[in-house]
Coordinates of C-alpha atoms in Angstrom, one line a residue:
X1 CA 151.8 123.0 99.6
X2 CA 148.9 123.3 101.9
X3 CA 145.6 124.6 100.4
X4 CA 143.5 126.6 102.9
X5 CA 140.0 126.3 101.5
X6 CA 136.4 125.3 102.5
X7 CA 133.0 125.0 100.8
X8 CA 129.7 125.4 102.5
X9 CA 126.0 125.7 101.5
X10 CA 123.3 127.7 103.3
X11 CA 119.6 127.7 103.0
X12 CA 116.9 130.2 102.1
X13 CA 114.6 131.3 104.8
X14 CA 111.1 132.8 104.4
X15 CA 109.8 135.0 107.2
X16 CA 106.4 134.5 108.7
X17 CA 106.9 137.6 110.9
X18 CA 108.6 140.1 108.6
X19 CA 111.7 142.2 109.2
X20 CA 111.2 145.6 107.7
X21 CA 113.1 148.6 108.8
X22 CA 116.5 149.3 110.4
X23 CA 117.3 151.4 113.5
X24 CA 121.0 151.3 112.5
X25 CA 121.8 151.0 108.8
X26 CA 125.5 150.3 109.2
X27 CA 125.2 147.5 111.8
X28 CA 121.8 146.4 110.3
X29 CA 119.9 146.5 113.5
X30 CA 116.2 145.9 113.0
X31 CA 113.2 147.9 114.2
X32 CA 111.4 144.7 115.2
X33 CA 112.1 141.0 115.8
X34 CA 111.2 138.5 113.1
X35 CA 110.7 134.8 112.6
X36 CA 111.2 132.5 109.7
X37 CA 111.1 128.9 108.4
X38 CA 114.3 127.5 106.9
X39 CA 113.7 125.7 103.6
X40 CA 115.4 122.6 102.4
X41 CA 118.7 123.1 100.7
X42 CA 118.1 120.2 98.4
X43 CA 115.8 122.6 96.6
X44 CA 117.1 126.1 97.3
X45 CA 120.6 127.0 98.4
X46 CA 123.6 129.2 98.0
X47 CA 127.0 127.4 97.8
X48 CA 130.3 129.2 98.5
X49 CA 133.9 128.3 98.3
X50 CA 136.5 130.4 100.2
X51 CA 140.3 130.1 99.9
X52 CA 143.0 132.0 101.7
X53 CA 146.4 132.2 100.0
X54 CA 149.5 134.3 100.6
X55 CA 149.9 134.8 96.9
X56 CA 146.5 136.5 96.4
X57 CA 146.9 140.2 95.8
X58 CA 143.5 141.3 97.0
X59 CA 140.2 140.0 98.3
X60 CA 137.9 139.0 95.4
X61 CA 134.4 137.5 95.2
X62 CA 132.4 136.1 92.3
X63 CA 128.6 135.6 92.3
X64 CA 127.2 133.2 89.7
X65 CA 130.5 133.6 87.8
X66 CA 130.5 137.4 87.7
X67 CA 132.9 139.3 89.9
X68 CA 131.4 141.6 92.5
X69 CA 133.2 144.6 93.8
X70 CA 134.2 144.4 97.4
X71 CA 133.8 148.1 98.3
X72 CA 135.7 149.5 101.3
X73 CA 133.3 149.8 104.2
X74 CA 130.6 147.9 102.3
X75 CA 128.7 144.8 103.5
X76 CA 131.0 142.2 101.8
X77 CA 134.1 143.9 103.2
X78 CA 132.6 144.1 106.6
X79 CA 131.7 140.4 106.8
X80 CA 135.1 139.3 105.4
X81 CA 137.0 141.6 107.8
X82 CA 135.0 140.4 110.8
X83 CA 135.7 136.8 109.9
X84 CA 139.4 137.5 109.6
X85 CA 139.3 139.2 113.0
X86 CA 137.9 136.1 114.6
X87 CA 140.6 134.0 112.9
X88 CA 143.3 136.3 114.2
X89 CA 141.9 136.0 117.7
X90 CA 141.8 132.2 117.3
X91 CA 145.5 132.2 116.1
X92 CA 146.5 134.3 119.1
X93 CA 144.8 131.8 121.4
X94 CA 146.3 128.8 119.5
X95 CA 149.9 129.7 118.6
X96 CA 150.5 126.4 116.7
X97 CA 147.8 127.2 114.2
X98 CA 148.9 128.4 110.7
X99 CA 148.8 132.2 110.4
X100 CA 146.4 132.7 107.6
X101 CA 144.2 135.6 108.9
X102 CA 146.4 138.0 107.1
X103 CA 146.1 136.2 103.7
X104 CA 143.8 137.7 101.0
X105 CA 140.8 135.5 100.1
X106 CA 139.1 134.4 96.8
X107 CA 135.5 133.5 97.2
X108 CA 133.1 132.0 94.6
X109 CA 129.4 131.7 95.3
X110 CA 126.5 130.3 93.3
X111 CA 122.7 130.2 93.8
X112 CA 120.5 127.5 92.4
X113 CA 117.6 129.9 92.1
X114 CA 117.1 133.5 90.7
X115 CA 119.1 136.2 92.5
X116 CA 117.3 139.3 93.9
X117 CA 113.8 138.2 92.8
X118 CA 112.2 138.1 96.2
X119 CA 113.5 134.6 97.1
X120 CA 115.9 135.6 99.9
X121 CA 119.0 135.2 97.8
X122 CA 121.0 137.7 99.9
X123 CA 120.1 135.8 103.1
X124 CA 121.4 132.5 101.9
X125 CA 124.3 134.1 100.1
X126 CA 125.7 135.9 103.2
X127 CA 125.0 132.9 105.4
X128 CA 127.0 130.7 103.0
X129 CA 129.8 133.3 102.8
X130 CA 130.1 133.4 106.6
X131 CA 129.8 129.6 106.9
X132 CA 132.5 128.9 104.4
X133 CA 134.9 131.3 106.0
X134 CA 134.1 129.9 109.4
X135 CA 135.0 126.4 108.1
X136 CA 138.1 127.7 106.3
X137 CA 139.3 129.4 109.5
X138 CA 138.3 126.4 111.8
X139 CA 136.4 128.8 114.1
X140 CA 134.7 127.4 117.2
X141 CA 131.9 130.0 116.9
X142 CA 128.3 129.0 117.5
X143 CA 125.6 129.7 114.8
X144 CA 124.2 132.6 117.0
X145 CA 127.7 134.1 117.2
X146 CA 128.2 133.8 113.4
X147 CA 124.7 135.3 112.9
X148 CA 126.0 138.6 114.4
X149 CA 128.4 138.8 111.4
X150 CA 126.1 137.5 108.7
X151 CA 123.5 140.1 109.9
X152 CA 125.9 142.9 108.9
X153 CA 125.8 141.6 105.3
X154 CA 122.1 141.1 105.0
X155 CA 119.7 141.3 108.0
X156 CA 117.7 138.2 107.3
X157 CA 120.9 136.2 106.6
X158 CA 121.3 135.7 110.4
X159 CA 118.2 133.5 110.3
X160 CA 119.8 131.2 107.6
X161 CA 122.5 130.1 110.1
X162 CA 120.0 127.7 111.6
X163 CA 117.6 125.1 110.3
X164 CA 114.0 124.6 111.3
X165 CA 112.2 127.6 112.8
X166 CA 114.3 130.6 113.6
X167 CA 113.8 134.0 115.4
X168 CA 115.9 137.0 114.9
X169 CA 115.9 138.9 118.3
X170 CA 116.0 142.6 117.5
X171 CA 118.0 143.5 120.6
X172 CA 118.3 146.9 122.3
X173 CA 122.0 147.6 122.5
X174 CA 123.5 150.2 120.3
X175 CA 126.5 148.0 119.4
X176 CA 124.2 145.2 118.1
X177 CA 125.7 142.5 120.3
X178 CA 122.2 141.3 121.4
X179 CA 120.7 141.3 117.9
X180 CA 121.2 137.7 116.7
X181 CA 119.3 134.6 115.6
X182 CA 118.1 131.8 117.8
X183 CA 116.5 128.5 116.9
X184 CA 112.9 128.2 118.1
X185 CA 112.5 124.6 117.0
X186 CA 114.4 122.1 114.8
X187 CA 113.1 120.8 111.5
X188 CA 112.5 117.5 113.2
X189 CA 110.1 119.1 115.6
X190 CA 107.6 119.7 112.8
X191 CA 108.8 117.8 109.7
X192 CA 105.3 117.8 108.2
X193 CA 105.7 121.6 107.4
X194 CA 106.0 122.0 103.6
X195 CA 106.2 125.0 101.3
X196 CA 105.0 125.6 97.8
X197 CA 106.8 128.6 96.0
X198 CA 105.0 130.2 93.1
X199 CA 107.6 132.0 91.1
X200 CA 105.6 134.8 89.6
X201 CA 108.7 136.7 88.4
X202 CA 112.4 135.9 88.5
X203 CA 113.3 139.5 87.4
X204 CA 115.3 141.7 89.7
X205 CA 112.8 143.7 91.8
X206 CA 112.3 147.4 91.0
X207 CA 112.7 148.7 94.6
X208 CA 115.4 146.9 96.6
X209 CA 114.7 145.9 100.2
X210 CA 117.5 148.1 101.5
X211 CA 116.1 151.2 99.8
X212 CA 112.4 150.4 100.4
X213 CA 112.6 149.8 104.1
X214 CA 114.5 153.0 104.8
X215 CA 111.9 155.0 103.0
X216 CA 109.2 153.2 105.0
X217 CA 111.0 154.1 108.3
X218 CA 111.1 157.7 107.2
X219 CA 107.5 158.0 106.0
X220 CA 105.1 155.3 107.3
X221 CA 103.1 156.0 110.5
X222 CA 101.6 152.4 110.1
X223 CA 105.2 151.0 110.6
X224 CA 105.3 152.7 114.0
X225 CA 102.1 151.0 115.1
X226 CA 103.4 147.7 113.7
X227 CA 106.7 147.9 115.7
X228 CA 105.1 148.9 119.0
X229 CA 101.8 147.1 119.1
X230 CA 101.6 144.3 116.6
X231 CA 104.9 142.4 116.2
X232 CA 105.7 141.7 119.9
X233 CA 102.4 139.9 120.4
X234 CA 102.7 138.1 117.1
X235 CA 106.1 136.8 118.0
X236 CA 104.8 135.3 121.2
X237 CA 101.8 133.8 119.4
X238 CA 103.6 132.2 116.5
X239 CA 106.3 130.8 118.8
X240 CA 103.5 129.1 120.7
X241 CA 101.9 127.9 117.5
X242 CA 105.2 126.3 116.4
X243 CA 105.9 124.7 119.7
X244 CA 102.4 123.2 119.8
X245 CA 102.4 122.4 116.1
X246 CA 99.2 124.4 115.7
X247 CA 98.9 125.0 111.9
X248 CA 95.7 127.0 112.1
X249 CA 97.3 129.6 114.5
X250 CA 100.6 129.5 112.6
X251 CA 98.8 130.1 109.2
X252 CA 96.6 132.8 110.4
X253 CA 99.4 134.8 111.9
X254 CA 101.6 134.2 108.8
X255 CA 99.0 135.5 106.4
X256 CA 98.0 138.5 108.6
X257 CA 101.7 139.5 108.9
X258 CA 102.2 139.3 105.2
X259 CA 99.2 141.4 104.6
X260 CA 100.4 144.1 107.1
X261 CA 103.9 144.1 105.7
X262 CA 102.5 145.0 102.2
X263 CA 100.1 147.5 103.8
X264 CA 103.2 149.2 105.3
X265 CA 104.8 149.2 101.9
X266 CA 101.7 150.8 100.5
X267 CA 101.7 153.4 103.4
X268 CA 105.3 154.3 102.5
X269 CA 105.5 157.6 100.5
X270 CA 106.0 157.3 97.6
X271 CA 104.2 153.9 97.9
X272 CA 106.1 150.6 97.2
X273 CA 104.3 147.9 95.2
X274 CA 106.0 144.4 95.5
X275 CA 102.9 142.3 94.7
X276 CA 101.3 142.3 91.3
X277 CA 97.9 141.1 89.9
X278 CA 99.1 137.4 89.8
X279 CA 100.2 137.7 93.5
X280 CA 96.8 139.1 94.5
X281 CA 95.0 136.3 92.6
X282 CA 97.0 133.7 94.5
X283 CA 95.8 135.4 97.7
X284 CA 92.2 135.1 96.5
X285 CA 92.5 131.5 95.6
X286 CA 94.1 130.5 99.0
X287 CA 91.6 132.6 100.9
X288 CA 88.7 130.9 99.1
X289 CA 90.3 127.5 99.7
X290 CA 90.6 128.1 103.4
X291 CA 87.1 129.5 103.6
X292 CA 85.7 126.4 102.0
X293 CA 87.8 124.1 104.3
X294 CA 86.4 125.9 107.4
X295 CA 82.8 126.0 106.0
X296 CA 82.9 122.2 105.5
X297 CA 83.8 121.6 109.1
X298 CA 87.6 121.6 108.9
X299 CA 90.4 124.1 109.5
X300 CA 92.5 126.3 107.3
X301 CA 95.1 124.3 105.4
X302 CA 97.2 126.8 103.6
X303 CA 99.0 130.1 104.5
X304 CA 100.4 132.5 101.9
X305 CA 103.2 134.9 102.6
X306 CA 105.0 137.4 100.3
X307 CA 108.4 138.9 100.9
X308 CA 109.6 142.0 99.1
X309 CA 108.6 140.7 95.7
X310 CA 105.7 139.1 93.8
X311 CA 106.5 135.5 94.5
X312 CA 104.2 133.6 96.8
X313 CA 105.3 131.1 99.4
X314 CA 102.5 128.9 100.6
X315 CA 103.0 126.9 103.8
X316 CA 100.9 123.8 104.4
X317 CA 101.2 120.4 106.0
X318 CA 102.5 117.5 103.9
X319 CA 99.0 115.8 103.7
X320 CA 97.6 118.8 101.8
X321 CA 100.4 119.4 99.3
X322 CA 98.9 117.4 96.4
X323 CA 95.5 119.1 96.6
X324 CA 97.0 122.6 96.8
X325 CA 99.5 122.1 94.0
X326 CA 96.7 120.7 91.8
X327 CA 94.6 123.8 92.5
X328 CA 97.5 126.1 91.7
X329 CA 98.2 124.4 88.5
X330 CA 94.6 124.8 87.4
X331 CA 94.4 128.5 88.1
X332 CA 98.0 129.4 87.2
X333 CA 99.0 127.0 84.4
X334 CA 102.8 126.8 83.9
X335 CA 104.4 127.5 80.5
X336 CA 105.7 123.9 80.6
X337 CA 104.8 120.7 82.3
X338 CA 105.1 120.6 86.1
X339 CA 108.3 118.7 86.9
X340 CA 106.8 117.0 89.9
X341 CA 110.1 116.1 91.6
X342 CA 108.4 114.5 94.6
X343 CA 106.1 112.3 92.4
X344 CA 102.9 113.8 93.7
X345 CA 101.0 112.9 90.6
X346 CA 101.0 109.6 88.7
X347 CA 98.6 110.9 86.1
X348 CA 96.6 114.0 85.4
X349 CA 97.3 117.2 87.4
X350 CA 93.8 118.8 87.1
X351 CA 91.9 120.2 90.1
X352 CA 90.4 117.4 92.1
X353 CA 88.8 116.8 95.5
X354 CA 88.5 120.5 96.4
X355 CA 86.6 121.3 99.6
X356 CA 82.8 121.1 99.4
X357 CA 81.5 124.6 98.5
X358 CA 84.7 125.9 96.9
X359 CA 83.8 128.8 94.6
X360 CA 85.6 127.8 91.4
X361 CA 84.9 131.2 89.9
X362 CA 86.9 133.1 92.6
X363 CA 89.4 134.2 89.9
X364 CA 89.8 133.6 86.2
X365 CA 92.3 131.1 85.1
X366 CA 95.5 133.0 84.4
X367 CA 97.4 133.1 81.2
X368 CA 100.0 130.3 81.0
X369 CA 103.3 131.6 82.4
X370 CA 101.8 134.1 84.9
X371 CA 103.4 131.7 87.3
X372 CA 106.6 130.5 85.6
X373 CA 107.5 127.7 88.1
X374 CA 106.3 125.9 91.2
X375 CA 108.9 124.8 93.7
X376 CA 107.7 122.2 96.3
X377 CA 110.0 122.1 99.3
X378 CA 109.8 121.6 103.1
X379 CA 111.4 122.8 106.3
X380 CA 115.2 122.1 106.2
X381 CA 118.4 122.2 108.0
X382 CA 121.1 124.8 108.6
X383 CA 124.4 125.4 106.7
X384 CA 126.4 122.4 105.6
X385 CA 130.2 122.1 105.1
X386 CA 131.0 120.1 102.0
X387 CA 134.1 117.9 102.3
X388 CA 134.4 116.6 98.7
X389 CA 137.0 118.4 96.5
X390 CA 134.6 118.1 93.5
X391 CA 132.2 120.5 95.3
X392 CA 134.7 123.3 95.1
X393 CA 133.8 126.4 93.1
X394 CA 137.4 127.4 92.7
X395 CA 140.0 125.8 90.5
X396 CA 143.6 124.9 91.5
X397 CA 144.7 128.5 90.9
X398 CA 141.9 129.9 93.1
X399 CA 139.8 131.2 90.3
X400 CA 136.1 130.5 89.8
X401 CA 135.4 127.3 87.8
X402 CA 133.5 127.7 84.6
X403 CA 134.2 131.4 84.0

């Protein structure tokens, strides 16, 4: 008996120009364009197995072993239905293909990082969902075409359909057909780009992105200025910075856009607080680090950014990673030893060789555990289809393994 099944992984992306606000909440059409860096799936990914079978009674999905309800008209149901529609069109055009578009599906998905903690789990999750269904259905669709569907699950998921540096064009059409992701540059264009993630909290955030951004659209006058005056110019500038591999320009725009995103959250009524005291201390340390670098005759070396959560992502070039990780470990000691998967340190991990003039009293050393984990990663590739049967998250009966 033929088993119709496929497994795929998809990456996390972290925006440098933030998406915040929808002009259409059903189709998830944004109020502004955005741009992100795709991170390496060897460190952060969602993995999804999808199976279609005529014996299944209904569509079902499990996330990290727990079944999620597929609500009629909800985001999961929308994405699954759209993928089935594409398969039906493919079957009509290719009459010899098996007729599986009408089969119910079982889907199992897992993240190798905390879900809903400001680490873009919904983006990688919906990108993996769409990628696994595209592989299951043998669809000839391009990543940009698939991004039109993943966007309807989670807006920023459209950017996880590509590796490297990715823009989500906001579009202007009411049906959303021109609101999709495009690749600005591949990961091989700027492979020296690395990221250090400071996991400040892996708890589920108090105000979800969906609820928060709609309150912002309804109440923030600063958002209007951002949409009309700020983002269009920043999209041009950061695209130029990426193409020219200009880290100073890239970093400056990234930090300023993060600052403005959180200012917009504060301008929302009632205000939304995603960053906490540890988040702000990280900003102070990175700001002082860059100030000292420039004052000693160099350029800025690090760029912080925060999504809708307290966790920091610090972009830097590969040559600066050891120095920055060392500095972060000093000011934000972990509750356990740093795992050092890339073998940055052969001995001690204390602060060393900071820029001349660095003010070591910029912040007090935090209590151990204020940052629970450091993740060192780099720019990565787009979704991967896994061919090995051992990679499946469903057992022979089509049920999630390990539940």
